[in-house]
Coordinates of C-alpha atoms and ligand atoms in Angstrom, one line a residue:
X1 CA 0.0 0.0 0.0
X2 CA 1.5 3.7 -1.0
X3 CA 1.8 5.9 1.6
X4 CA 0.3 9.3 1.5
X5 CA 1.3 11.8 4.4
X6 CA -1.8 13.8 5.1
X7 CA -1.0 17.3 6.8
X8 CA -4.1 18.7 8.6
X9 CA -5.5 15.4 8.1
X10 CA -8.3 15.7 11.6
X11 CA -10.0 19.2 9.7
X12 CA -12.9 18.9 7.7
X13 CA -11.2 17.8 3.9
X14 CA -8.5 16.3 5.6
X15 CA -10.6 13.9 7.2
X16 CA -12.8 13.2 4.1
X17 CA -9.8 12.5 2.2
X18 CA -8.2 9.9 4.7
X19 CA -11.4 7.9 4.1
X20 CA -11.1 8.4 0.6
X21 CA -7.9 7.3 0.6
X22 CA -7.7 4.1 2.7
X23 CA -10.9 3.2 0.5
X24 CA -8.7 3.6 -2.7
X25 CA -6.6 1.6 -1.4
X26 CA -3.6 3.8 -0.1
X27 CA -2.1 4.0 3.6
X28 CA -2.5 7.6 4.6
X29 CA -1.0 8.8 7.7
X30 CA -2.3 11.6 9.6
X31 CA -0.3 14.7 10.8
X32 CA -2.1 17.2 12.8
X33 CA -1.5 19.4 16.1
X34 CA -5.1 20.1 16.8
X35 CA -4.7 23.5 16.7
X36 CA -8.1 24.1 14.6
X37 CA -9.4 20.2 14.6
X38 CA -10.5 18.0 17.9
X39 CA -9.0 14.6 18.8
X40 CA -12.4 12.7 18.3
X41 CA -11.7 13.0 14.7
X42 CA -9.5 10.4 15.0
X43 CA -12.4 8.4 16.5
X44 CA -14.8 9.1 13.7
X45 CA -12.1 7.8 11.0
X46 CA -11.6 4.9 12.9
X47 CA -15.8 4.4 13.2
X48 CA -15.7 4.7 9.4
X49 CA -13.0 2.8 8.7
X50 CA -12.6 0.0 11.3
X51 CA -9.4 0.6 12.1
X52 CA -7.0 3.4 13.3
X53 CA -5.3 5.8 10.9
X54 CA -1.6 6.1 11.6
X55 CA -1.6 9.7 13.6
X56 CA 1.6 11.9 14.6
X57 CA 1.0 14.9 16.7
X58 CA 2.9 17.4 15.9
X59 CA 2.8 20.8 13.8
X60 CA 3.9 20.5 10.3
X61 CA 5.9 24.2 10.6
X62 CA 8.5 22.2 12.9
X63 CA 11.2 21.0 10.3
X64 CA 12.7 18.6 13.1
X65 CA 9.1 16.9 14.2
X66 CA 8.4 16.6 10.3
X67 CA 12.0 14.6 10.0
X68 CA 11.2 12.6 12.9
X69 CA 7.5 11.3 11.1
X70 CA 9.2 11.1 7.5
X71 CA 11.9 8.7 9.1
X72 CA 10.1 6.9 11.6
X73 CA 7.3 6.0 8.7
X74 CA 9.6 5.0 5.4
X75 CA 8.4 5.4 2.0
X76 CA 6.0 8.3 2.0
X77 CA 5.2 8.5 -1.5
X78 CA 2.8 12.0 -1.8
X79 CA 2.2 14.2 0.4
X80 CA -1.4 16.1 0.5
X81 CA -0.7 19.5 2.7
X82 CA -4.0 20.5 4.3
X83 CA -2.5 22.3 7.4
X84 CA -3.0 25.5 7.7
X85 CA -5.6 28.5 8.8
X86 CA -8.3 29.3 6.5
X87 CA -10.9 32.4 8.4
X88 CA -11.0 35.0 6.0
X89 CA -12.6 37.7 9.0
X90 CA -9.5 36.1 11.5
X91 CA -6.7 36.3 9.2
X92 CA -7.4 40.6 9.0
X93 CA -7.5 40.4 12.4
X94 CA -4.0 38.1 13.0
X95 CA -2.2 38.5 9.3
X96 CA 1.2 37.6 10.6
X97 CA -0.4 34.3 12.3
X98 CA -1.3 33.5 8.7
X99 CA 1.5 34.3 7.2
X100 CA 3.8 32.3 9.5
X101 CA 1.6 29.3 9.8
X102 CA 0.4 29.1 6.1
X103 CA 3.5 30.6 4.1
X104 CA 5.6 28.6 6.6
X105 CA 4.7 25.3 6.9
X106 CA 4.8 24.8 2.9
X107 CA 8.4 26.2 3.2
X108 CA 8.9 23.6 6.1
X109 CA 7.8 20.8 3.9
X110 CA 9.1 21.9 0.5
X111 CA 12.9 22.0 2.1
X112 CA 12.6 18.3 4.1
X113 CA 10.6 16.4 1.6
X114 CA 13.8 16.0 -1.0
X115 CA 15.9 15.0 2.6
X116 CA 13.4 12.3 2.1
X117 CA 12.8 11.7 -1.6
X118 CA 9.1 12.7 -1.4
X119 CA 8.5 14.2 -5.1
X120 CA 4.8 14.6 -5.1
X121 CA 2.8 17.0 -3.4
X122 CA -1.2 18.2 -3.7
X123 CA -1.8 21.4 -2.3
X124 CA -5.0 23.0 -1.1
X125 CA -5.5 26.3 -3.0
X126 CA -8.3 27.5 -2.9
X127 CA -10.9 29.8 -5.8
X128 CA -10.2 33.1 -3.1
X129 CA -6.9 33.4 -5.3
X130 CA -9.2 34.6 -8.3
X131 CA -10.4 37.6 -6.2
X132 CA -13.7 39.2 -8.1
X133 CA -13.2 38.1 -11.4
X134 CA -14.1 39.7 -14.7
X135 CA -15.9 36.8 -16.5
X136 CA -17.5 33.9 -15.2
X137 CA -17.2 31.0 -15.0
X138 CA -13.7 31.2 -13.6
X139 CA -11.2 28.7 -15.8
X140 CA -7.8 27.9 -14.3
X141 CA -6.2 30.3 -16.7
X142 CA -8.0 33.5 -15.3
X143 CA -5.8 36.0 -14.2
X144 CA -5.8 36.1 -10.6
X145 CA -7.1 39.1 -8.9
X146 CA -5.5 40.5 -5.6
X147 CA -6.8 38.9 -2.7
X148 CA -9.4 40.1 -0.4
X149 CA -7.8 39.4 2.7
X150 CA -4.2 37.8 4.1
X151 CA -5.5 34.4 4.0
X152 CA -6.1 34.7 0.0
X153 CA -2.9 36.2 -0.5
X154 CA -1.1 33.1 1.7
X155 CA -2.7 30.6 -0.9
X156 CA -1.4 33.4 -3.6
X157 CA 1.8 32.8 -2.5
X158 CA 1.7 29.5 -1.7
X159 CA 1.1 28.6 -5.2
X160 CA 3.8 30.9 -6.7
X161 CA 6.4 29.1 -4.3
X162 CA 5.2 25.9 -5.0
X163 CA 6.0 26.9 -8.9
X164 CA 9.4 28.5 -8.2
X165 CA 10.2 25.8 -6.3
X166 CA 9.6 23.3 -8.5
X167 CA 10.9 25.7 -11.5
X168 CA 14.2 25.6 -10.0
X169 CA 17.1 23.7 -11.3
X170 CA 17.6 19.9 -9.9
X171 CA 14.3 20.4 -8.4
X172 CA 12.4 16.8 -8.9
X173 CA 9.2 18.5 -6.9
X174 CA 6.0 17.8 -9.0
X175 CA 2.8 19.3 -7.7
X176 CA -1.0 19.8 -8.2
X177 CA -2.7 22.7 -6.9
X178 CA -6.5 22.3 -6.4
X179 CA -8.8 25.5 -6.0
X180 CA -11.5 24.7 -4.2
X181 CA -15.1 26.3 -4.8
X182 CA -17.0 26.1 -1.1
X183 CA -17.0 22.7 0.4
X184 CA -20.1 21.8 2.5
X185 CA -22.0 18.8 3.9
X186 CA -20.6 15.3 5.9
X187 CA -19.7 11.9 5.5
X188 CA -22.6 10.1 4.8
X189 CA -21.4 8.3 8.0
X190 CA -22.2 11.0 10.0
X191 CA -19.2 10.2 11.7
X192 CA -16.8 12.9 10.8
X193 CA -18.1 16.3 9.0
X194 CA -17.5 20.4 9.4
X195 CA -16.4 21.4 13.1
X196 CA -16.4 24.8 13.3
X197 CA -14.7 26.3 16.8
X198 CA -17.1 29.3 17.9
X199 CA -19.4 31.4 16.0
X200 CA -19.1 30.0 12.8
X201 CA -18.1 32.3 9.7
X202 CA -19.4 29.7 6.8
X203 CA -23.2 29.5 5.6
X204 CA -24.0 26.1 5.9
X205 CA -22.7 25.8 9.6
X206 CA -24.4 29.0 10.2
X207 CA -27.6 27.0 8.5
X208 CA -27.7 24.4 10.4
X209 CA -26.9 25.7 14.2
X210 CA -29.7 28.2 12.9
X211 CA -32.3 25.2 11.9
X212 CA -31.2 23.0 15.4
X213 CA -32.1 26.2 17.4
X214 CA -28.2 26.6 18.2
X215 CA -28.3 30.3 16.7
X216 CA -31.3 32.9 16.8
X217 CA -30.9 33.2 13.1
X218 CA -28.8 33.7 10.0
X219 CA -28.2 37.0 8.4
X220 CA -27.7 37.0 4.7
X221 CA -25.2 38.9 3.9
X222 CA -26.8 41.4 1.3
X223 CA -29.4 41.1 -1.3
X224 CA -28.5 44.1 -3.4
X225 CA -25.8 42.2 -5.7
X226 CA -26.3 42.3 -9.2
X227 CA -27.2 38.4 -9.2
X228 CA -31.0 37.1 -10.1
X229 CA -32.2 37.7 -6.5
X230 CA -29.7 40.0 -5.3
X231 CA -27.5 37.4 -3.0
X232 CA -24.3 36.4 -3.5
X233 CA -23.6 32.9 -5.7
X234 CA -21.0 30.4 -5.0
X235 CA -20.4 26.6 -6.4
X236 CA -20.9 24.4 -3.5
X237 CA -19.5 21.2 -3.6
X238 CA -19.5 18.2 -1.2
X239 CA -16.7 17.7 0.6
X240 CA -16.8 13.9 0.1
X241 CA -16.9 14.8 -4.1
X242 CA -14.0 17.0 -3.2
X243 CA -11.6 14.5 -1.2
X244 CA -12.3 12.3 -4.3
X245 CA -10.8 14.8 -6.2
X246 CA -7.1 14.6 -4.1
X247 CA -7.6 10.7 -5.0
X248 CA -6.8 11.4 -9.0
X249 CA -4.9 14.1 -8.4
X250 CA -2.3 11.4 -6.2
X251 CA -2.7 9.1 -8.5
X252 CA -1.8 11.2 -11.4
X253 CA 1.5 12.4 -9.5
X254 CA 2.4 8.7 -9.2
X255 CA 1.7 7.8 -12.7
X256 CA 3.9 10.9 -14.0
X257 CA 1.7 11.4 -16.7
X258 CA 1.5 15.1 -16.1
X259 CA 3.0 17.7 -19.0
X260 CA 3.9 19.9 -16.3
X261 CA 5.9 20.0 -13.4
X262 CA 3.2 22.3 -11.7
X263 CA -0.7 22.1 -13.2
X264 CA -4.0 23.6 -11.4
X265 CA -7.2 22.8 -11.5
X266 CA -10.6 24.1 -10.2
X267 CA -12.2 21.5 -8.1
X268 CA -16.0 22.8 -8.2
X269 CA -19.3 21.7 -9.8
X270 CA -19.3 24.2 -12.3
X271 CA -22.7 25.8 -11.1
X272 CA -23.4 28.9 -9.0
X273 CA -25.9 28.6 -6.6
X274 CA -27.4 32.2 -4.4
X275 CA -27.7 32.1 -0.6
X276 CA -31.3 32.6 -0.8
X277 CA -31.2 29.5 -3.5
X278 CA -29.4 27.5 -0.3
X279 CA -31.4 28.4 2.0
X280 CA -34.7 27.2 0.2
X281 CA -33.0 23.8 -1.2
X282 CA -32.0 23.1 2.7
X283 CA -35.3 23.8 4.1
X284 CA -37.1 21.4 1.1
X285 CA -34.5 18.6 1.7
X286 CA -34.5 18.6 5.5
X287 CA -38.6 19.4 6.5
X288 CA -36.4 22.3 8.6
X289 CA -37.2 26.5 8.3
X290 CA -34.4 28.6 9.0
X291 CA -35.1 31.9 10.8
X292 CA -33.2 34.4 8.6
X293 CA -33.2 38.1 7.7
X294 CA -31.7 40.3 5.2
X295 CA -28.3 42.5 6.6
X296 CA -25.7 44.5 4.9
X297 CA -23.0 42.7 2.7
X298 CA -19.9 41.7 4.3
X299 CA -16.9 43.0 3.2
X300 CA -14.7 41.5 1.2
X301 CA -17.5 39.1 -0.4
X302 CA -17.3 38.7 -4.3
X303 CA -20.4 38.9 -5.9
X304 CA -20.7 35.8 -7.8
X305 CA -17.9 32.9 -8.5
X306 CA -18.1 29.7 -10.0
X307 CA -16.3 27.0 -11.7
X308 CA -15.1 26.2 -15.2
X309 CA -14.6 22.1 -14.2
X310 CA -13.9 21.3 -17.8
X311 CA -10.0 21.3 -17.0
X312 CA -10.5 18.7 -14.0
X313 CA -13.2 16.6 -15.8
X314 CA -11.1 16.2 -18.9
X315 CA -7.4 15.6 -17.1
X316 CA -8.6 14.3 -13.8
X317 CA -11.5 12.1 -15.2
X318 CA -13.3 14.1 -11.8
X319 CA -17.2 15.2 -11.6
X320 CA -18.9 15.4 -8.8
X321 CA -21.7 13.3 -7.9
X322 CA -23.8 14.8 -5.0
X323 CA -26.4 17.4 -5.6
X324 CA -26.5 20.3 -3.5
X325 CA -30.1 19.3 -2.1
X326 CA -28.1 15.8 -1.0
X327 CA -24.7 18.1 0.2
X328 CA -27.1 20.0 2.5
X329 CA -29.2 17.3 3.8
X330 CA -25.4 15.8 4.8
X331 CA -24.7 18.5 6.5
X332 CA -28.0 18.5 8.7
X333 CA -27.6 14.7 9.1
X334 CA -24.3 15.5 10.7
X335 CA -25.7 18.6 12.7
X336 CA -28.0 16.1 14.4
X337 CA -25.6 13.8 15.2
X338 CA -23.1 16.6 17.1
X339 CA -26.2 16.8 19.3
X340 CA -26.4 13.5 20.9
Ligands
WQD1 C1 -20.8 31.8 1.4 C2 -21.9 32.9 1.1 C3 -21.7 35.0 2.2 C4 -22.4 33.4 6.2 C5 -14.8 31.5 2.1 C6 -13.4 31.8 1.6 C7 -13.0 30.8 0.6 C8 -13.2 29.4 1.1 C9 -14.5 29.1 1.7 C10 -11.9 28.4 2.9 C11 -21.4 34.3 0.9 C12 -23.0 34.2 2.6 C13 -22.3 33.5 4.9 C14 -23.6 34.0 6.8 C15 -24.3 34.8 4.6 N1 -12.1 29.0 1.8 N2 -23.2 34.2 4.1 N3 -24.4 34.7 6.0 O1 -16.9 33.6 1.7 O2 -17.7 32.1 -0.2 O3 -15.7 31.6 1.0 O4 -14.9 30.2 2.6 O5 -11.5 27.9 3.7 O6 -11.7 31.0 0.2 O7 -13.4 33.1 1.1 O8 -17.8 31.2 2.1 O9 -19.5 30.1 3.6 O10 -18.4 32.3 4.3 O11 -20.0 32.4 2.5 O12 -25.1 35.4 3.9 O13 -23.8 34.0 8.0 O14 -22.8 32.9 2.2 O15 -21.9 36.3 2.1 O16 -22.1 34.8 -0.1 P1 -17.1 32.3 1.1 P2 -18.9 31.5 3.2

């Protein structure tokens, strides 16, 4: 079995994609510090799977804990680097934590990974690095926009080291970036799904604690965009579709079929969806109302972004399945379950 190191592998993809993984048939192996993730993860993996994941605590910035995982596990043959912070709002709030935690721990792995001979690394970008775009639907080849806050420019970044460092001479790195649209719903499990810590800033948890009773109600965020009700749109995609996506992408860094050292895809459905259009499917597919009024638009939101997924279909052989009516009732499926 091939052995994929998972960083960040207790948050919410992370998780989704060990399953996927050890389903596929590979042997991942967890690391994670906890710093944004809770222990019982591990438990949840372990429900799904029926046995335990290998785990190492320890944060993926620290060159010298990274060393001691890479040696003490032998033939890690991809690496799939989750870790890091991803709150828009916080990141304003704490840029240099983002910075030093997002920017650094790629730099951490991108200098011990050759120590090791690890060639192959996926890296969670995400569709912030577009910014507002001009034209939608957004292709891979759209110019990126400046970010809208530190934690867009960190995946900004992140990607333009990942392609220096894999530019440079000798370098035998080979990497696929994945932009991700807005991941949502659970494991059909119900066993591991979105944890937010606090208040959360995402719609769909701020749906769901709203419909369980958890939260008074939601605020939409504006509903004076030039969009067919006025409310933002965004491509939602499942987070289970989405792990499945870091499954080809692996498999295509181990099969070296790649014309390029670096390549990028948009992992999305390719449809935009408004937030008064999610609210509505999520009330049909769950029985559930959700208390909700109209407030001013946050800043920093684009109005609209979706996916071109013709690049990832076509090289990746990767479409989603779920609908966004399934997505949601995953989601509440999993609300219920942090209840009991
Ligand atoms: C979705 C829509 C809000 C909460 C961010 C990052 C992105 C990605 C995912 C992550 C927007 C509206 C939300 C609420 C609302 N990265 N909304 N009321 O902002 O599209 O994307 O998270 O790690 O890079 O930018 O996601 O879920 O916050 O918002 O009306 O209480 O829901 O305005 O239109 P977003 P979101």
């Amino acid at each position: 079995m091939k052995k994929i190191l998972v960083t960040g592998g207790a948050g919410y993809i992370g998780s989704h994609t060990v399953v996927e993984l050890a389903q596929a048939g590979f042997e991942p192996v967890i690391i994670d510090d906890f710093r944004n993730s809770k222990e019982s993860v591990l438990s949840g993996l372990r429900d799904i799977l029926g046995r335990d994941v290998p785990f190492h605590r320890i944060d993926c910035g620290d060159a010298e804990a990274l060393r001691g995982v890479l040696r003490a596990e032998g033939n890690i043959e991809g690496v799939i680097h989750f870790a890091a912070f991803k709150a828009v709002g916080e990141s304003v709030q704490k840029p240099l934590a983002y910075f030093r935690n997002n920017v650094g721990s790629l730099l951490t792995l991108l200098e011990v990974l050759p120590e090791f001979g690890v060639e192959n690394l996926v890296f969670s970008s995400s569709c912030t690095v577009y910014g507002n775009p001009d034209a939608l639907p957004v292709r891979e080849t759209t110019p990126t926009k400046p970010a809208s806050s530190p934690y867009g420019r960190t995946k900004q970044m992140c990607e333009d080291i990942i392609h220096d460092a894999a530019g440079a001479p000798g370098n035998r790195l080979h990497s696929i970036l994945l932009r991700y649209f807005n991941p949502i719903g659970a494991h059909a499990s119900a066993r591991i799904g979105e944890l937010p810590l606090g208040v959360p800033n995402n719609l769909i948890p701020f749906v769901t604690q709203t419909a369980a009773g958890l939260r008074e109600k939601l605020t939409i965020f504006g509903n004076d965009y030039d969009t067919p009700d006025g409310t933002n749109i965004r491509d939602y995609i499942h987070v289970v579709d989405l792990a499945k996506a870091h499954i080809a992408a692996v498999q295509r860094l181990l099969d070296r079929t790649a014309p390029e050292v670096v390549e990028t895809f948009n992992v999305g459905t390719g449809h935009g969806n408004t937030v008064l259009e999610v609210v509505q499917t999520f009330e049909r597919a769950t029985g559930q109302k959700v208390n909700y009024s109209i407030g001013p638009r946050r800043p920093g939101d684009v109005p609209a972004i979706y996916a071109d997924a013709t690049k990832v279909a076509e090289v990746l052989g990767f479409k989603t399945e779920t609908s966004l009516a399934d997505s949601l009732a995953s989601a509440w499926k999993w609300q219920l379950s942090l209840a009991k």
